Amino acid sequence: MKSVLIGVVILAFAGGGGLKELTASSHEQDVVSGRVIYSTICIRCHGIDGKGEGQMKFTPPAADLTSAAVQSKLDARLFKSVHDGKSNTAMGAWREVLSDDEIWDVLAYVRTLAPQ
Ligand code: HEC
């Protein structure tokens, strides 16, 4: 009897964290944490205002995160770009550096860069 109870408790713990990360809509995005991540990692290429005027220059250039070309993309698509990177560009895969939660946070910040 005791071992059954322990099993139930472990399952409850294991289930709690994982499921909510599966979809953007159920994720609580934290813009403040996203801004910290952005200014630590992304700013050197994408620039302080997201327009791609960071200190480092590339071919193709860092995307203008304020542009309609980027802002019109779905969350899931932008998540993939940050998670997996974009081949043959300087935009690397951040999945080893950032957790899924952190990617959603930084994307919440990227959304605030859109022109009002
Ligand atoms: C080493 C430079 C570099 C860094 C650091 C970098 N990026 Fe990029 N990023 C790029 C380049 C270059 C592109 C344009 C790729 C292309 O032409 O498709 C890009 C494109 C993008 C796009 C557009 C993707 C799309 O699907 O159109 C997003 C969103 C983005 N970056 C977000 C980020 C975020 C968030 C971070 C920080 C976690 C980050 N980038 C860090 C260079 C960088």
PDB file of C-alpha atoms and ligand atoms in Angstrom:
ATOM      1  CA  MET A   1       0.000   0.000   0.000  1.00  0.00           C
ATOM      2  CA  LYS A   2       2.733   2.416   0.953  1.00  0.00           C
ATOM      3  CA  SER A   3       4.654   1.941  -2.318  1.00  0.00           C
ATOM      4  CA  VAL A   4       1.505   2.627  -4.332  1.00  0.00           C
ATOM      5  CA  LEU A   5       1.096   5.960  -2.581  1.00  0.00           C
ATOM      6  CA  ILE A   6       4.706   6.907  -3.252  1.00  0.00           C
ATOM      7  CA  GLY A   7       4.214   6.022  -6.913  1.00  0.00           C
ATOM      8  CA  VAL A   8       1.241   8.358  -7.161  1.00  0.00           C
ATOM      9  CA  VAL A   9       3.169  11.212  -5.598  1.00  0.00           C
ATOM     10  CA  ILE A  10       6.116  10.765  -7.986  1.00  0.00           C
ATOM     11  CA  LEU A  11       3.776  10.698 -10.987  1.00  0.00           C
ATOM     12  CA  ALA A  12       2.145  13.927  -9.836  1.00  0.00           C
ATOM     13  CA  PHE A  13       5.540  15.610  -9.673  1.00  0.00           C
ATOM     14  CA  ALA A  14       6.706  14.303 -13.030  1.00  0.00           C
ATOM     15  CA  GLY A  15       3.487  15.313 -14.791  1.00  0.00           C
ATOM     16  CA  GLY A  16       3.331  18.843 -13.446  1.00  0.00           C
ATOM     17  CA  GLY A  17       6.213  20.551 -15.203  1.00  0.00           C
ATOM     18  CA  GLY A  18       6.364  18.883 -18.586  1.00  0.00           C
ATOM     19  CA  LEU A  19       2.922  19.232 -20.085  1.00  0.00           C
ATOM     20  CA  LYS A  20       2.479  22.965 -20.018  1.00  0.00           C
ATOM     21  CA  GLU A  21       5.566  23.539 -22.153  1.00  0.00           C
ATOM     22  CA  LEU A  22       4.057  21.800 -25.146  1.00  0.00           C
ATOM     23  CA  THR A  23       2.072  24.748 -26.485  1.00  0.00           C
ATOM     24  CA  ALA A  24       2.641  28.470 -26.574  1.00  0.00           C
ATOM     25  CA  SER A  25      -0.897  29.319 -25.573  1.00  0.00           C
ATOM     26  CA  SER A  26      -0.700  27.482 -22.285  1.00  0.00           C
ATOM     27  CA  HIS A  27       2.694  28.937 -21.481  1.00  0.00           C
ATOM     28  CA  GLU A  28       3.049  31.857 -19.121  1.00  0.00           C
ATOM     29  CA  GLN A  29       5.521  34.133 -20.830  1.00  0.00           C
ATOM     30  CA  ASP A  30       7.662  36.373 -18.704  1.00  0.00           C
ATOM     31  CA  VAL A  31       8.647  39.544 -20.598  1.00  0.00           C
ATOM     32  CA  VAL A  32      10.971  40.732 -17.837  1.00  0.00           C
ATOM     33  CA  SER A  33      13.005  37.536 -17.919  1.00  0.00           C
ATOM     34  CA  GLY A  34      12.838  37.702 -21.727  1.00  0.00           C
ATOM     35  CA  ARG A  35      14.367  41.166 -21.747  1.00  0.00           C
ATOM     36  CA  VAL A  36      17.262  39.963 -19.597  1.00  0.00           C
ATOM     37  CA  ILE A  37      17.896  37.065 -21.967  1.00  0.00           C
ATOM     38  CA  TYR A  38      17.650  39.371 -24.975  1.00  0.00           C
ATOM     39  CA  SER A  39      20.147  41.853 -23.609  1.00  0.00           C
ATOM     40  CA  THR A  40      22.525  39.067 -22.601  1.00  0.00           C
ATOM     41  CA  ILE A  41      22.503  37.048 -25.821  1.00  0.00           C
ATOM     42  CA  CYS A  42      20.530  38.487 -28.708  1.00  0.00           C
ATOM     43  CA  ILE A  43      21.390  42.193 -28.506  1.00  0.00           C
ATOM     44  CA  ARG A  44      24.886  41.868 -29.965  1.00  0.00           C
ATOM     45  CA  CYS A  45      23.427  40.846 -33.306  1.00  0.00           C
ATOM     46  CA  HIS A  46      19.871  42.184 -33.258  1.00  0.00           C
ATOM     47  CA  GLY A  47      20.696  45.506 -31.607  1.00  0.00           C
ATOM     48  CA  ILE A  48      19.181  47.328 -28.667  1.00  0.00           C
ATOM     49  CA  ASP A  49      15.913  48.078 -30.485  1.00  0.00           C
ATOM     50  CA  GLY A  50      15.788  44.796 -32.454  1.00  0.00           C
ATOM     51  CA  LYS A  51      16.464  46.440 -35.805  1.00  0.00           C
ATOM     52  CA  GLY A  52      19.519  44.347 -36.510  1.00  0.00           C
ATOM     53  CA  GLU A  53      22.011  47.081 -35.722  1.00  0.00           C
ATOM     54  CA  GLY A  54      24.075  45.206 -33.161  1.00  0.00           C
ATOM     55  CA  GLN A  55      27.850  45.434 -33.036  1.00  0.00           C
ATOM     56  CA  MET A  56      28.305  42.353 -35.202  1.00  0.00           C
ATOM     57  CA  LYS A  57      27.569  42.320 -38.954  1.00  0.00           C
ATOM     58  CA  PHE A  58      26.628  39.273 -40.979  1.00  0.00           C
ATOM     59  CA  THR A  59      25.637  38.078 -44.424  1.00  0.00           C
ATOM     60  CA  PRO A  60      22.679  37.704 -44.460  1.00  0.00           C
ATOM     61  CA  PRO A  61      22.270  40.432 -41.845  1.00  0.00           C
ATOM     62  CA  ALA A  62      20.569  39.852 -38.497  1.00  0.00           C
ATOM     63  CA  ALA A  63      16.818  40.018 -38.985  1.00  0.00           C
ATOM     64  CA  ASP A  64      15.018  43.246 -38.135  1.00  0.00           C
ATOM     65  CA  LEU A  65      12.851  41.936 -35.311  1.00  0.00           C
ATOM     66  CA  THR A  66      10.567  44.974 -35.547  1.00  0.00           C
ATOM     67  CA  SER A  67       9.742  44.244 -39.211  1.00  0.00           C
ATOM     68  CA  ALA A  68       6.473  42.855 -40.481  1.00  0.00           C
ATOM     69  CA  ALA A  69       8.474  40.007 -42.045  1.00  0.00           C
ATOM     70  CA  VAL A  70       9.311  38.759 -38.545  1.00  0.00           C
ATOM     71  CA  GLN A  71       6.341  39.989 -36.518  1.00  0.00           C
ATOM     72  CA  SER A  72       3.832  38.431 -38.927  1.00  0.00           C
ATOM     73  CA  LYS A  73       5.252  34.972 -38.242  1.00  0.00           C
ATOM     74  CA  LEU A  74       3.417  32.700 -35.843  1.00  0.00           C
ATOM     75  CA  ASP A  75       4.809  32.103 -32.359  1.00  0.00           C
ATOM     76  CA  ALA A  76       5.487  28.460 -33.200  1.00  0.00           C
ATOM     77  CA  ARG A  77       7.523  29.483 -36.242  1.00  0.00           C
ATOM     78  CA  LEU A  78       9.639  32.004 -34.317  1.00  0.00           C
ATOM     79  CA  PHE A  79      10.113  29.451 -31.545  1.00  0.00           C
ATOM     80  CA  LYS A  80      11.533  27.040 -34.112  1.00  0.00           C
ATOM     81  CA  SER A  81      13.900  29.695 -35.511  1.00  0.00           C
ATOM     82  CA  VAL A  82      15.331  30.377 -32.045  1.00  0.00           C
ATOM     83  CA  HIS A  83      15.284  26.740 -30.918  1.00  0.00           C
ATOM     84  CA  ASP A  84      16.815  25.230 -34.059  1.00  0.00           C
ATOM     85  CA  GLY A  85      18.533  28.237 -35.623  1.00  0.00           C
ATOM     86  CA  LYS A  86      18.443  29.094 -39.314  1.00  0.00           C
ATOM     87  CA  SER A  87      20.779  27.137 -41.541  1.00  0.00           C
ATOM     88  CA  ASN A  88      23.438  29.037 -43.499  1.00  0.00           C
ATOM     89  CA  THR A  89      22.967  32.155 -41.386  1.00  0.00           C
ATOM     90  CA  ALA A  90      24.533  33.502 -38.205  1.00  0.00           C
ATOM     91  CA  MET A  91      21.286  32.723 -36.365  1.00  0.00           C
ATOM     92  CA  GLY A  92      22.333  29.741 -34.293  1.00  0.00           C
ATOM     93  CA  ALA A  93      20.307  27.110 -32.462  1.00  0.00           C
ATOM     94  CA  TRP A  94      19.745  28.206 -28.876  1.00  0.00           C
ATOM     95  CA  ARG A  95      18.221  24.970 -27.604  1.00  0.00           C
ATOM     96  CA  GLU A  96      21.412  23.972 -25.750  1.00  0.00           C
ATOM     97  CA  VAL A  97      21.645  27.363 -24.060  1.00  0.00           C
ATOM     98  CA  LEU A  98      18.025  28.275 -23.383  1.00  0.00           C
ATOM     99  CA  SER A  99      15.242  26.116 -21.981  1.00  0.00           C
ATOM    100  CA  ASP A 100      11.918  26.064 -23.838  1.00  0.00           C
ATOM    101  CA  ASP A 101      10.551  28.350 -21.111  1.00  0.00           C
ATOM    102  CA  GLU A 102      13.364  30.831 -21.686  1.00  0.00           C
ATOM    103  CA  ILE A 103      12.783  30.807 -25.456  1.00  0.00           C
ATOM    104  CA  TRP A 104       9.094  31.635 -24.887  1.00  0.00           C
ATOM    105  CA  ASP A 105      10.134  34.417 -22.520  1.00  0.00           C
ATOM    106  CA  VAL A 106      12.548  35.974 -24.994  1.00  0.00           C
ATOM    107  CA  LEU A 107       9.910  35.708 -27.735  1.00  0.00           C
ATOM    108  CA  ALA A 108       7.446  37.561 -25.492  1.00  0.00           C
ATOM    109  CA  TYR A 109      10.052  40.326 -25.346  1.00  0.00           C
ATOM    110  CA  VAL A 110      10.586  40.181 -29.132  1.00  0.00           C
ATOM    111  CA  ARG A 111       6.822  40.767 -29.525  1.00  0.00           C
ATOM    112  CA  THR A 112       7.150  44.011 -27.542  1.00  0.00           C
ATOM    113  CA  LEU A 113       9.594  45.287 -30.202  1.00  0.00           C
ATOM    114  CA  ALA A 114       6.831  45.433 -32.826  1.00  0.00           C
ATOM    115  CA  PRO A 115       5.909  48.992 -33.831  1.00  0.00           C
ATOM    116  CA  GLN A 116       2.781  50.087 -31.950  1.00  0.00           C
TER     117      GLN A 116
HETATM  118  C1  HEC B   1      25.368  35.690 -33.906  1.00  0.00           C
HETATM  119  C2  HEC B   1      24.311  36.629 -34.246  1.00  0.00           C
HETATM  120  C3  HEC B   1      22.908  36.338 -33.736  1.00  0.00           C
HETATM  121  C4  HEC B   1      22.526  36.129 -32.434  1.00  0.00           C
HETATM  122  C5  HEC B   1      23.382  36.093 -31.185  1.00  0.00           C
HETATM  123  C6  HEC B   1      21.083  35.968 -32.471  1.00  0.00           C
HETATM  124  N1  HEC B   1      20.611  36.083 -33.750  1.00  0.00           N
HETATM  125 FE1  HEC B   1      18.678  35.983 -34.333  1.00  0.00          FE
HETATM  126  N2  HEC B   1      19.237  36.174 -36.287  1.00  0.00           N
HETATM  127  C7  HEC B   1      20.526  36.357 -36.728  1.00  0.00           C
HETATM  128  C8  HEC B   1      20.523  36.417 -38.179  1.00  0.00           C
HETATM  129  C9  HEC B   1      21.759  36.611 -39.067  1.00  0.00           C
HETATM  130  C10 HEC B   1      19.174  36.255 -38.587  1.00  0.00           C
HETATM  131  C11 HEC B   1      18.624  36.271 -40.027  1.00  0.00           C
HETATM  132  C12 HEC B   1      18.496  34.860 -40.529  1.00  0.00           C
HETATM  133  C13 HEC B   1      17.921  34.863 -41.909  1.00  0.00           C
HETATM  134  O1  HEC B   1      18.365  35.642 -42.752  1.00  0.00           O
HETATM  135  O2  HEC B   1      17.010  34.080 -42.138  1.00  0.00           O
HETATM  136  C14 HEC B   1      18.390  36.105 -37.360  1.00  0.00           C
HETATM  137  C15 HEC B   1      17.032  35.906 -37.348  1.00  0.00           C
HETATM  138  C16 HEC B   1      16.257  35.905 -36.197  1.00  0.00           C
HETATM  139  C17 HEC B   1      14.817  35.834 -36.167  1.00  0.00           C
HETATM  140  C18 HEC B   1      13.882  35.758 -37.367  1.00  0.00           C
HETATM  141  C19 HEC B   1      13.605  34.296 -37.616  1.00  0.00           C
HETATM  142  C20 HEC B   1      12.629  34.065 -38.730  1.00  0.00           C
HETATM  143  O3  HEC B   1      12.074  32.956 -38.752  1.00  0.00           O
HETATM  144  O4  HEC B   1      12.398  34.964 -39.550  1.00  0.00           O
HETATM  145  C21 HEC B   1      14.434  35.866 -34.859  1.00  0.00           C
HETATM  146  C22 HEC B   1      13.018  35.831 -34.297  1.00  0.00           C
HETATM  147  C23 HEC B   1      15.643  35.932 -34.078  1.00  0.00           C
HETATM  148  N3  HEC B   1      16.726  35.949 -34.920  1.00  0.00           N
HETATM  149  C24 HEC B   1      15.655  35.966 -32.700  1.00  0.00           C
HETATM  150  C25 HEC B   1      16.821  35.889 -31.947  1.00  0.00           C
HETATM  151  C26 HEC B   1      16.814  35.759 -30.509  1.00  0.00           C
HETATM  152  C27 HEC B   1      15.569  35.750 -29.635  1.00  0.00           C
HETATM  153  C28 HEC B   1      18.114  35.687 -30.132  1.00  0.00           C
HETATM  154  C29 HEC B   1      18.653  35.510 -28.727  1.00  0.00           C
HETATM  155  C30 HEC B   1      18.292  34.283 -28.072  1.00  0.00           C
HETATM  156  C31 HEC B   1      18.931  35.763 -31.334  1.00  0.00           C
HETATM  157  N4  HEC B   1      18.101  35.870 -32.413  1.00  0.00           N
HETATM  158  C32 HEC B   1      20.317  35.753 -31.358  1.00  0.00           C
HETATM  159  C33 HEC B   1      21.654  36.484 -35.934  1.00  0.00           C
HETATM  160  C34 HEC B   1      21.700  36.308 -34.555  1.00  0.00           C
END
